[in-house]
Amino acid sequence: MSKELIRLVDCCMAFDGELVLDHINLYFNDSEFLTLLGPSGCGKTTTLRIIGGFIMPTSGEVLFDGVRMNDIPPHLRQVNTVFQRYALFPHLNVFENVAFGLRIPKTVEEGGRKKKVKIPEDEIRQRVLEMLEVVSLKGFEHRRVTELSGGQQQRVAIARALVNRPKVLLLDEPLGALDLRLRKDMQSELKRIQQQLGITFIYVTHDQEEALAMSDTIVVMDQGKIQQIGTPEDIYNEPKNAFVADFIGESNILDGIMHEDYVVEFFNRKFKCLDKGFAPKEPVDVVIRPEDIDIVPVESGQLKGTVTSVTFKGVHYDTIVDFKGFKWLIQTTDYHPEGEAIGIILNPDDIHIMHKSQYSGMFGDYSSYSEEYDEMDVFEPEEEGGHGE
Ligand code: ATP
């Protein structure tokens, strides 16, 4: 059972009167891999810096184990940070880079008196070698850091941040400087290290694939606000609004009207869905993932369109289909050439309904399209179906 370690209570941050964090409420569990994900400027790094103690929130509280830490400086929090630019000491070898923090004497109180305590040299040696093994750099201790690859240097930076046994490691886009292949390798390495050591990683990235691959929990942020918190599966399969749906993976987002529970209308047709609890005739965002759309012969499609472009992506084809001016992205392993007339089938569990947010659908004003489709068949939902609540 995981235990709560850190909590941000109603944290706001303003720079020069401009609000960049807007009432953030968030907790971080022991041994959790949590990712702050969002576009550039959404407030991820600012959140991390508040946890690290580098800045104080303008209002709100930072709690560690339930104790207020707002005024506690970074070196007195059980937190270390790994940055994208990992500033290793070029004149020191791998061993000395990792040992650096352990050699700094610590001030401790004993019987009311403060005294400086040094870690014995044989303990330093043991801890550095242990940590080099954890980051798969055993045998590299005498290497100069300038002779290492980017990925190896990043491992040294991680070992250096972990060697003094923090409870929490903050990672601010740590793989940003690495090429794609190395990035992928390091993603699984980082996940392994986190699981092996069982400490909390708080990871910042704007890369949704990275977040999905590594995290136990993802916090999606935009414009200083939390948009959604959940497991990678929750966030991908049940995005809360059109922003999250669009930011995580690719989506077709259209304007619709919720007729009644389990019935949504778009393109002047009614479709069965699994959503309920909306106001009658509420305008909604309808989100459909490109991989969930089935292409069928044109005569059996609920909707009919024409392929306007096809791009081979290795595993599937990105197929763009024009349905009376709305371009659908469909991902399919079957090849449908440009110009082919096709049909589309949408299953109820592939239609995701969201309350309208500030992020409007790509289809624009729904009402202006109603008459245009009068001649099309109306797809009436079937009566039966599991609604999965
Ligand atoms: P990125 O992915 O680009 O690093 P981010 O999501 O981490 O972005 P932050 O670095 O937290 O975003 O910045 C949030 C907002 O706060 C931005 O508009 C940024 O310009 C502003 N900001 C951050 N630090 C400061 C500062 N010290 N002074 C003034 N404005 C700041």
Coordinates of C-alpha atoms and ligand atoms in Angstrom, one line a residue:
M1 CA 0.0 0.0 0.0
S2 CA 1.6 3.2 -1.1
K3 CA 1.9 6.1 1.3
E4 CA 1.6 9.8 0.6
L5 CA 4.9 11.6 0.7
I6 CA 4.4 15.1 -0.7
R7 CA 1.3 17.3 -1.1
L8 CA 0.8 20.6 -2.8
V9 CA -2.2 22.4 -1.3
D10 CA -3.8 25.1 -3.4
C11 CA -0.4 26.3 -4.7
C12 CA -0.3 29.4 -6.8
M13 CA 2.7 31.0 -8.4
A14 CA 2.8 34.4 -9.9
F15 CA 5.8 36.1 -11.7
D16 CA 5.5 39.9 -12.0
G17 CA 1.8 39.6 -11.3
E18 CA 1.2 37.0 -13.9
L19 CA -0.3 33.7 -12.6
V20 CA 1.7 30.7 -13.9
L21 CA 0.4 28.1 -11.5
D22 CA -3.3 28.3 -10.7
H23 CA -4.4 26.5 -7.5
I24 CA -2.5 23.3 -7.9
N25 CA -3.6 20.5 -5.6
L26 CA -1.6 17.3 -6.0
Y27 CA -0.1 14.5 -4.0
F28 CA 2.8 12.3 -4.6
N29 CA 3.1 8.8 -3.2
D30 CA 6.1 6.9 -1.9
S31 CA 7.8 4.8 -4.6
E32 CA 5.7 6.3 -7.4
F33 CA 6.8 7.3 -10.9
L34 CA 4.8 10.5 -11.5
T35 CA 5.1 12.6 -14.6
L36 CA 4.1 16.2 -15.1
L37 CA 3.2 16.4 -18.7
G38 CA 2.1 19.4 -20.8
P39 CA 3.1 21.9 -23.5
S40 CA 5.9 24.4 -23.1
G41 CA 5.2 27.1 -20.6
C42 CA 2.3 25.2 -18.8
G43 CA 4.1 25.4 -15.4
K44 CA 5.8 21.9 -15.1
T45 CA 9.2 23.2 -14.2
T46 CA 7.8 25.8 -11.8
T47 CA 5.9 23.0 -10.0
L48 CA 9.2 21.0 -9.8
R49 CA 11.1 23.9 -8.5
I50 CA 8.5 24.5 -5.7
I51 CA 8.9 20.8 -4.6
G52 CA 12.7 21.1 -4.8
G53 CA 12.6 24.3 -2.6
F54 CA 14.2 26.5 -5.3
I55 CA 11.2 28.8 -5.2
M56 CA 8.4 29.4 -2.8
P57 CA 4.8 29.4 -4.0
T58 CA 3.1 32.8 -3.9
S59 CA 0.3 31.1 -1.9
G60 CA -0.5 27.6 -0.8
E61 CA 1.4 25.0 1.1
V62 CA 4.0 22.4 0.4
L63 CA 3.8 19.4 2.8
F64 CA 6.4 16.6 3.2
D65 CA 5.1 13.7 5.3
G66 CA 2.3 16.1 6.4
V67 CA 4.8 18.8 7.6
R68 CA 4.8 22.3 6.1
M69 CA 8.1 22.8 4.2
N70 CA 7.5 26.1 2.4
D71 CA 10.5 27.8 4.1
I72 CA 12.8 24.8 4.1
P73 CA 15.8 25.2 1.7
P74 CA 16.6 22.6 -0.9
H75 CA 19.5 20.9 0.9
L76 CA 17.3 20.2 3.9
R77 CA 14.6 18.5 1.9
Q78 CA 15.0 14.8 1.1
V79 CA 15.0 15.6 -2.6
N80 CA 17.6 15.7 -5.4
T81 CA 17.3 17.0 -8.9
V82 CA 18.6 15.8 -12.3
F83 CA 18.5 18.5 -15.0
Q84 CA 18.7 18.2 -18.8
R85 CA 22.1 19.9 -18.7
Y86 CA 23.7 17.7 -16.1
A87 CA 26.8 19.8 -15.3
L88 CA 29.3 17.1 -14.4
F89 CA 32.7 18.2 -13.2
P90 CA 35.0 17.6 -16.3
H91 CA 38.2 17.5 -14.3
L92 CA 37.0 14.6 -12.1
N93 CA 36.6 11.0 -13.1
V94 CA 33.3 9.1 -12.9
F95 CA 33.9 7.9 -9.3
E96 CA 34.7 11.4 -8.0
N97 CA 31.8 12.9 -9.7
V98 CA 29.4 10.5 -8.0
A99 CA 31.3 10.7 -4.7
F100 CA 31.3 14.6 -4.7
G101 CA 28.2 15.1 -2.6
L102 CA 29.1 12.4 -0.1
R103 CA 32.5 14.1 0.7
I104 CA 30.8 17.3 1.9
P105 CA 30.7 17.2 5.7
K106 CA 27.1 17.3 7.2
T107 CA 26.2 19.4 10.2
V108 CA 24.3 17.3 12.8
E109 CA 23.1 18.2 16.3
E110 CA 24.2 16.1 19.2
G111 CA 23.4 16.9 22.8
G112 CA 22.3 20.4 21.8
R113 CA 25.7 21.0 20.0
K114 CA 26.2 21.3 16.3
K115 CA 29.1 19.3 14.8
K116 CA 30.4 18.4 11.4
V117 CA 30.4 14.7 10.4
K118 CA 32.2 13.2 7.5
I119 CA 31.3 9.9 5.8
P120 CA 34.2 7.4 6.2
E121 CA 36.1 6.8 3.0
D122 CA 35.3 3.0 2.8
E123 CA 31.6 3.8 3.1
I124 CA 31.8 6.4 0.3
R125 CA 33.6 3.8 -1.9
Q126 CA 31.0 1.2 -1.2
R127 CA 28.0 3.5 -1.9
V128 CA 29.5 4.9 -5.1
L129 CA 30.3 1.5 -6.5
E130 CA 26.8 0.3 -5.6
M131 CA 25.2 3.2 -7.4
L132 CA 27.4 2.8 -10.5
E133 CA 26.2 -0.7 -10.6
V134 CA 22.6 0.4 -10.4
V135 CA 23.0 2.8 -13.4
S136 CA 24.9 0.1 -15.3
L137 CA 28.3 1.8 -15.2
K138 CA 30.2 -0.8 -13.2
G139 CA 33.9 -0.7 -14.2
F140 CA 33.7 2.9 -15.5
E141 CA 34.8 4.5 -12.2
H142 CA 38.2 5.7 -13.5
R143 CA 37.0 7.0 -16.8
R144 CA 37.0 10.8 -17.4
V145 CA 33.5 12.0 -17.8
T146 CA 34.5 13.8 -21.0
E147 CA 35.2 10.4 -22.6
L148 CA 31.6 9.1 -22.0
S149 CA 28.7 9.2 -24.4
G150 CA 25.7 11.5 -23.7
G151 CA 23.7 8.6 -22.3
Q152 CA 26.6 7.5 -20.0
Q153 CA 27.1 11.0 -18.8
Q154 CA 23.4 11.2 -17.9
R155 CA 23.7 7.9 -16.0
V156 CA 26.6 9.5 -14.0
A157 CA 24.4 12.5 -13.2
I158 CA 21.6 10.1 -12.1
A159 CA 24.0 8.1 -9.9
R160 CA 25.3 11.4 -8.4
A161 CA 21.7 12.5 -7.6
L162 CA 20.8 9.1 -6.0
V163 CA 24.0 8.4 -4.0
N164 CA 22.9 10.3 -1.0
R165 CA 19.7 8.4 -0.8
P166 CA 17.0 11.0 -1.4
K167 CA 13.4 10.0 -0.9
V168 CA 12.4 11.8 -4.1
L169 CA 14.3 12.4 -7.3
L170 CA 13.1 15.3 -9.5
L171 CA 13.9 14.9 -13.2
D172 CA 13.5 18.0 -15.5
E173 CA 13.4 16.8 -19.1
P174 CA 16.6 14.7 -18.3
L175 CA 16.6 13.0 -21.7
G176 CA 16.0 16.1 -23.8
A177 CA 19.5 16.3 -25.1
L178 CA 19.7 12.6 -26.2
D179 CA 18.9 11.3 -29.7
L180 CA 15.7 9.2 -30.1
R181 CA 17.3 5.8 -29.9
L182 CA 19.2 6.6 -26.7
R183 CA 16.2 8.3 -25.3
K184 CA 14.2 5.1 -25.6
D185 CA 16.9 3.1 -24.0
M186 CA 17.2 5.5 -21.1
Q187 CA 13.5 5.6 -20.6
S188 CA 13.4 1.9 -19.7
E189 CA 16.7 2.3 -17.7
L190 CA 15.1 5.0 -15.6
K191 CA 12.0 3.0 -15.0
R192 CA 14.1 0.0 -13.9
I193 CA 16.3 2.2 -11.6
Q194 CA 13.2 3.7 -10.0
Q195 CA 11.6 0.3 -9.4
Q196 CA 14.9 -1.2 -8.1
L197 CA 15.4 1.6 -5.6
G198 CA 11.8 2.0 -4.8
I199 CA 12.0 5.8 -4.5
T200 CA 9.7 8.5 -5.9
F201 CA 10.5 9.9 -9.3
I202 CA 8.8 13.2 -10.3
Y203 CA 9.5 13.5 -14.0
V204 CA 8.9 16.5 -16.2
T205 CA 8.4 16.1 -20.0
H206 CA 6.4 17.6 -22.9
D207 CA 6.7 14.2 -24.7
Q208 CA 3.5 12.2 -24.3
E209 CA 5.0 9.0 -25.5
E210 CA 7.7 9.2 -22.9
A211 CA 5.1 9.9 -20.2
L212 CA 2.9 6.9 -21.3
A213 CA 5.9 4.6 -21.4
M214 CA 7.3 5.3 -18.0
S215 CA 4.8 6.6 -15.5
D216 CA 2.6 5.1 -12.8
T217 CA 0.7 8.4 -12.7
I218 CA 0.5 11.2 -15.3
V219 CA -0.5 14.8 -14.4
V220 CA -1.5 16.6 -17.6
M221 CA -1.1 20.4 -17.2
D222 CA -2.0 23.4 -19.4
Q223 CA -1.9 27.1 -18.7
G224 CA -0.9 26.6 -15.0
K225 CA -3.8 24.3 -14.3
I226 CA -4.1 20.5 -13.9
Q227 CA -6.3 19.1 -16.7
Q228 CA -6.3 15.5 -15.6
I229 CA -4.5 13.1 -13.2
G230 CA -4.5 9.3 -13.9
T231 CA -2.7 6.2 -15.0
P232 CA -1.4 6.2 -18.6
E233 CA -4.3 4.0 -19.5
D234 CA -6.9 6.3 -17.9
I235 CA -5.4 9.4 -19.6
Y236 CA -5.2 7.7 -23.0
N237 CA -8.5 5.8 -22.9
E238 CA -10.7 8.3 -20.9
P239 CA -9.3 11.8 -21.5
K240 CA -11.4 14.3 -19.5
N241 CA -11.5 17.0 -22.1
A242 CA -10.6 17.8 -25.7
F243 CA -7.2 19.3 -24.7
V244 CA -6.1 16.1 -23.0
A245 CA -7.4 14.0 -25.9
D246 CA -5.6 16.0 -28.4
F247 CA -2.3 16.3 -26.4
I248 CA -2.2 12.6 -25.6
G249 CA -2.1 10.7 -28.9
E250 CA -3.9 11.8 -32.0
S251 CA -7.6 12.4 -32.0
N252 CA -10.5 13.3 -34.2
I253 CA -12.4 15.9 -32.3
L254 CA -15.9 17.0 -33.5
D255 CA -18.7 19.0 -32.2
G256 CA -21.8 17.1 -31.1
I257 CA -25.0 17.3 -29.2
M258 CA -25.9 14.9 -26.4
H259 CA -29.4 13.8 -27.1
E260 CA -30.1 11.7 -24.0
D261 CA -28.0 9.3 -22.0
Y262 CA -26.0 7.0 -24.4
V263 CA -27.1 8.9 -27.5
V264 CA -25.0 11.5 -29.2
E265 CA -25.6 13.4 -32.4
F266 CA -23.0 14.6 -34.8
F267 CA -23.0 15.0 -38.6
N268 CA -26.8 15.1 -38.2
R269 CA -26.9 11.5 -37.1
K270 CA -27.5 9.8 -33.8
F271 CA -24.8 7.4 -32.5
K272 CA -24.9 5.1 -29.6
C273 CA -22.2 5.7 -27.0
L274 CA -21.4 4.7 -23.5
D275 CA -21.7 8.1 -21.9
K276 CA -24.4 9.6 -19.7
G277 CA -25.2 12.3 -17.3
F278 CA -25.1 15.2 -19.7
A279 CA -27.8 17.9 -19.9
P280 CA -30.5 17.3 -22.6
K281 CA -29.2 18.8 -25.9
E282 CA -25.9 19.7 -24.3
P283 CA -23.2 20.6 -26.9
V284 CA -20.3 18.3 -26.3
D285 CA -16.9 17.4 -27.7
V286 CA -16.8 14.0 -29.4
V287 CA -13.4 12.4 -29.5
I288 CA -12.6 9.4 -31.6
R289 CA -9.1 7.9 -31.7
P290 CA -7.8 7.2 -35.3
E291 CA -6.9 3.6 -34.5
D292 CA -10.5 2.9 -33.3
I293 CA -12.2 3.6 -36.6
D294 CA -13.1 0.7 -38.8
I295 CA -13.0 1.1 -42.6
V296 CA -15.7 -0.9 -44.4
P297 CA -17.1 -1.1 -47.9
V298 CA -18.8 2.2 -48.8
E299 CA -22.3 0.7 -48.9
S300 CA -22.1 -0.6 -45.3
G301 CA -20.6 2.5 -43.7
Q302 CA -22.4 4.6 -41.1
L303 CA -20.5 7.5 -42.7
K304 CA -19.1 7.7 -46.2
G305 CA -16.0 9.5 -47.3
T306 CA -13.2 9.7 -49.8
V307 CA -9.5 9.0 -49.0
T308 CA -7.5 12.2 -49.7
S309 CA -4.0 11.0 -48.5
V310 CA -2.2 7.9 -47.3
T311 CA 1.1 7.9 -45.4
F312 CA 2.9 4.6 -44.5
K313 CA 4.0 4.8 -40.8
G314 CA 5.8 1.5 -40.5
V315 CA 3.1 -0.4 -38.6
H316 CA 0.0 1.3 -40.0
Y317 CA -1.1 3.7 -42.7
D318 CA -2.2 7.2 -41.7
T319 CA -5.2 7.6 -43.9
I320 CA -7.0 10.9 -44.2
V321 CA -10.6 10.6 -45.2
D322 CA -12.7 13.6 -46.3
F323 CA -16.3 13.5 -45.0
K324 CA -18.0 16.5 -46.5
G325 CA -15.2 18.9 -45.5
F326 CA -14.2 17.2 -42.3
K327 CA -10.9 15.4 -42.5
W328 CA -10.7 12.3 -40.4
L329 CA -7.4 10.7 -39.5
I330 CA -7.8 6.9 -39.5
Q331 CA -4.9 4.5 -38.7
T332 CA -5.3 1.2 -40.4
T333 CA -3.0 -1.7 -41.4
D334 CA -4.9 -2.0 -44.7
Y335 CA -4.0 0.1 -47.6
H336 CA -6.7 2.3 -49.1
P337 CA -5.5 4.4 -52.1
E338 CA -6.1 8.1 -52.5
G339 CA -9.5 8.7 -54.2
E340 CA -11.1 5.5 -52.9
A341 CA -14.7 5.9 -51.5
I342 CA -14.9 4.1 -48.2
G343 CA -17.3 3.6 -45.3
I344 CA -16.6 4.1 -41.6
I345 CA -18.1 2.2 -38.7
L346 CA -17.9 3.7 -35.2
N347 CA -18.6 1.4 -32.3
P348 CA -20.2 2.8 -29.1
D349 CA -17.1 2.2 -27.0
D350 CA -14.9 4.1 -29.4
I351 CA -17.0 7.3 -29.1
H352 CA -15.8 9.4 -26.2
I353 CA -18.0 12.3 -25.1
M354 CA -16.6 15.3 -23.1
H355 CA -18.1 18.4 -21.7
K356 CA -17.2 21.4 -23.9
S357 CA -14.1 23.1 -22.8
Q358 CA -12.2 26.2 -24.0
Y359 CA -10.7 23.9 -26.6
S360 CA -13.3 23.8 -29.3
G361 CA -13.7 21.0 -31.8
M362 CA -12.1 21.1 -35.3
F363 CA -15.5 21.0 -36.9
G364 CA -16.4 24.6 -35.9
D365 CA -20.0 25.6 -35.4
Y366 CA -22.1 22.4 -35.4
S367 CA -25.5 24.1 -36.2
S368 CA -24.3 25.3 -39.6
Y369 CA -23.9 21.7 -40.8
S370 CA -27.2 20.3 -39.8
E371 CA -29.1 20.8 -43.1
E372 CA -26.2 19.8 -45.3
Y373 CA -26.5 16.2 -44.3
D374 CA -30.2 15.8 -44.6
E375 CA -29.9 13.4 -47.5
M376 CA -27.7 11.0 -45.5
D377 CA -29.0 8.0 -43.7
V378 CA -29.5 8.6 -40.0
F379 CA -27.8 5.9 -38.0
E380 CA -30.2 5.0 -35.2
P381 CA -28.5 3.4 -32.2
E382 CA -29.6 -0.1 -31.2
E383 CA -31.7 -0.4 -28.0
E384 CA -29.5 -2.9 -26.1
G385 CA -25.9 -2.5 -24.9
G386 CA -23.7 -2.6 -21.9
H387 CA -22.9 0.8 -20.6
G388 CA -20.1 -0.3 -18.4
E389 CA -20.7 1.7 -15.2
Ligands
ATP1 P1 9.0 24.2 -20.6 O1 8.6 22.8 -21.1 O2 9.2 25.1 -21.8 O3 10.2 24.1 -19.7 P2 7.2 24.5 -18.4 O4 5.9 23.9 -18.5 O5 8.2 23.8 -17.6 O6 7.8 24.8 -19.8 P3 7.6 26.8 -16.7 O7 9.1 26.8 -16.9 O8 7.1 26.2 -15.4 O9 6.9 26.0 -17.8 O10 7.0 28.2 -16.9 C1 5.7 28.6 -16.7 C2 5.5 30.0 -17.0 O11 6.2 30.8 -16.0 C3 6.1 30.5 -18.4 O12 5.3 31.4 -19.0 C4 7.4 31.1 -18.0 O13 7.8 32.1 -18.9 C5 7.1 31.7 -16.6 N1 8.3 31.7 -15.7 C6 8.9 30.7 -15.2 N2 9.9 31.1 -14.4 C7 9.9 32.4 -14.4 C8 10.7 33.4 -13.7 N3 11.7 33.1 -12.9 N4 10.3 34.7 -13.9 C9 9.3 35.1 -14.7 N5 8.5 34.1 -15.4 C10 8.8 32.9 -15.2

